[in-house]
């Protein structure tokens, strides 16, 4: 109810390099590429000057690897919209579980 109230959609990631604890950009990028496939949700923390700057390099390597595999990168909003446009899955729960709802 809280998510609906604020217009949020809960998502889970399947492509994460564990960047808060691992600072090796090459490793992070490769770990994420090993997990990435069409429809994956990738998470890497936002770098800033003096903090997690290694993520800039990891992100560049990761995006280049996705490009080589011809995987198109889109926002979560686009992925959500496209997924629901191509399926018959309702985007909202109509009733309680076991009573016609999801």
Short mmCIF file of N, CA, C and O in Angstrom, two decimals, residues 11-20 28 32 40-46 55 59 62 76:
data_model
loop_
_atom_site.label_atom_id
_atom_site.label_comp_id
_atom_site.label_asym_id
_atom_site.label_seq_id
_atom_site.Cartn_x
_atom_site.Cartn_y
_atom_site.Cartn_z
N UNK A 11 11.48 -3.34 -7.22
CA UNK A 11 12.25 -4.16 -8.16
C UNK A 11 13.38 -4.84 -7.42
O UNK A 11 13.83 -4.37 -6.37
N UNK A 12 13.84 -5.94 -7.98
CA UNK A 12 15.00 -6.65 -7.45
C UNK A 12 16.07 -6.67 -8.52
O UNK A 12 15.77 -6.70 -9.71
N UNK A 13 17.31 -6.68 -8.10
CA UNK A 13 18.41 -6.74 -9.04
C UNK A 13 18.88 -8.17 -9.22
O UNK A 13 18.76 -8.99 -8.32
N UNK A 14 19.41 -8.45 -10.39
CA UNK A 14 20.03 -9.76 -10.63
C UNK A 14 21.47 -9.59 -11.10
O UNK A 14 22.12 -10.53 -11.49
N UNK A 15 21.94 -8.35 -11.05
CA UNK A 15 23.26 -8.05 -11.59
C UNK A 15 23.93 -7.00 -10.69
O UNK A 15 23.71 -5.81 -10.84
N UNK A 16 24.74 -7.48 -9.75
CA UNK A 16 25.33 -6.60 -8.74
C UNK A 16 26.76 -7.05 -8.49
O UNK A 16 27.02 -8.24 -8.34
N UNK A 17 27.68 -6.11 -8.45
CA UNK A 17 29.09 -6.44 -8.29
C UNK A 17 29.63 -6.32 -6.87
O UNK A 17 30.79 -6.58 -6.64
N UNK A 18 28.81 -5.90 -5.92
CA UNK A 18 29.23 -5.75 -4.53
C UNK A 18 30.26 -4.63 -4.36
O UNK A 18 31.24 -4.75 -3.62
N UNK A 19 30.01 -3.53 -5.05
CA UNK A 19 30.98 -2.43 -5.10
C UNK A 19 31.24 -1.69 -3.79
O UNK A 19 32.29 -1.07 -3.67
N UNK A 20 30.38 -1.72 -2.78
CA UNK A 20 30.77 -1.04 -1.54
C UNK A 20 31.98 -1.69 -0.86
O UNK A 20 32.70 -1.04 -0.12
N UNK A 28 34.72 -5.83 -10.71
CA UNK A 28 33.31 -5.44 -10.61
C UNK A 28 32.61 -5.54 -11.96
O UNK A 28 31.52 -6.11 -12.07
N UNK A 32 29.66 -8.28 -12.97
CA UNK A 32 28.35 -7.83 -13.43
C UNK A 32 28.05 -8.36 -14.83
O UNK A 32 26.94 -8.79 -15.13
N UNK A 40 18.01 -7.86 -17.50
CA UNK A 40 18.65 -7.76 -16.18
C UNK A 40 18.48 -6.36 -15.60
O UNK A 40 18.38 -5.38 -16.34
N UNK A 41 18.49 -6.31 -14.28
CA UNK A 41 18.50 -5.03 -13.57
C UNK A 41 19.84 -4.95 -12.86
O UNK A 41 20.12 -5.72 -11.95
N UNK A 42 20.67 -4.04 -13.34
CA UNK A 42 22.03 -3.88 -12.82
C UNK A 42 22.08 -2.73 -11.82
O UNK A 42 21.46 -1.69 -12.03
N UNK A 43 22.84 -2.94 -10.74
CA UNK A 43 23.00 -1.90 -9.72
C UNK A 43 24.47 -1.68 -9.46
O UNK A 43 25.23 -2.62 -9.22
N UNK A 44 24.86 -0.42 -9.53
CA UNK A 44 26.20 0.00 -9.12
C UNK A 44 26.01 1.35 -8.43
O UNK A 44 25.22 2.18 -8.88
N UNK A 45 26.67 1.54 -7.32
CA UNK A 45 26.48 2.78 -6.55
C UNK A 45 27.08 3.98 -7.28
O UNK A 45 28.09 3.87 -7.97
N UNK A 46 26.46 5.11 -7.09
CA UNK A 46 26.88 6.35 -7.74
C UNK A 46 28.22 6.81 -7.18
O UNK A 46 28.35 7.04 -5.98
N UNK A 55 34.11 3.16 -9.36
CA UNK A 55 32.87 2.76 -10.03
C UNK A 55 32.70 3.42 -11.39
O UNK A 55 32.01 2.88 -12.25
N UNK A 59 31.84 1.09 -14.42
CA UNK A 59 30.66 1.37 -15.22
C UNK A 59 31.00 1.47 -16.70
O UNK A 59 30.29 0.93 -17.55
N UNK A 62 31.68 -2.07 -17.91
CA UNK A 62 30.42 -2.81 -17.93
C UNK A 62 29.57 -2.41 -19.14
O UNK A 62 29.09 -3.27 -19.88
N UNK A 76 14.93 1.88 -15.71
CA UNK A 76 13.94 1.00 -15.09
C UNK A 76 12.53 1.34 -15.56
O UNK A 76 11.72 0.45 -15.79
#
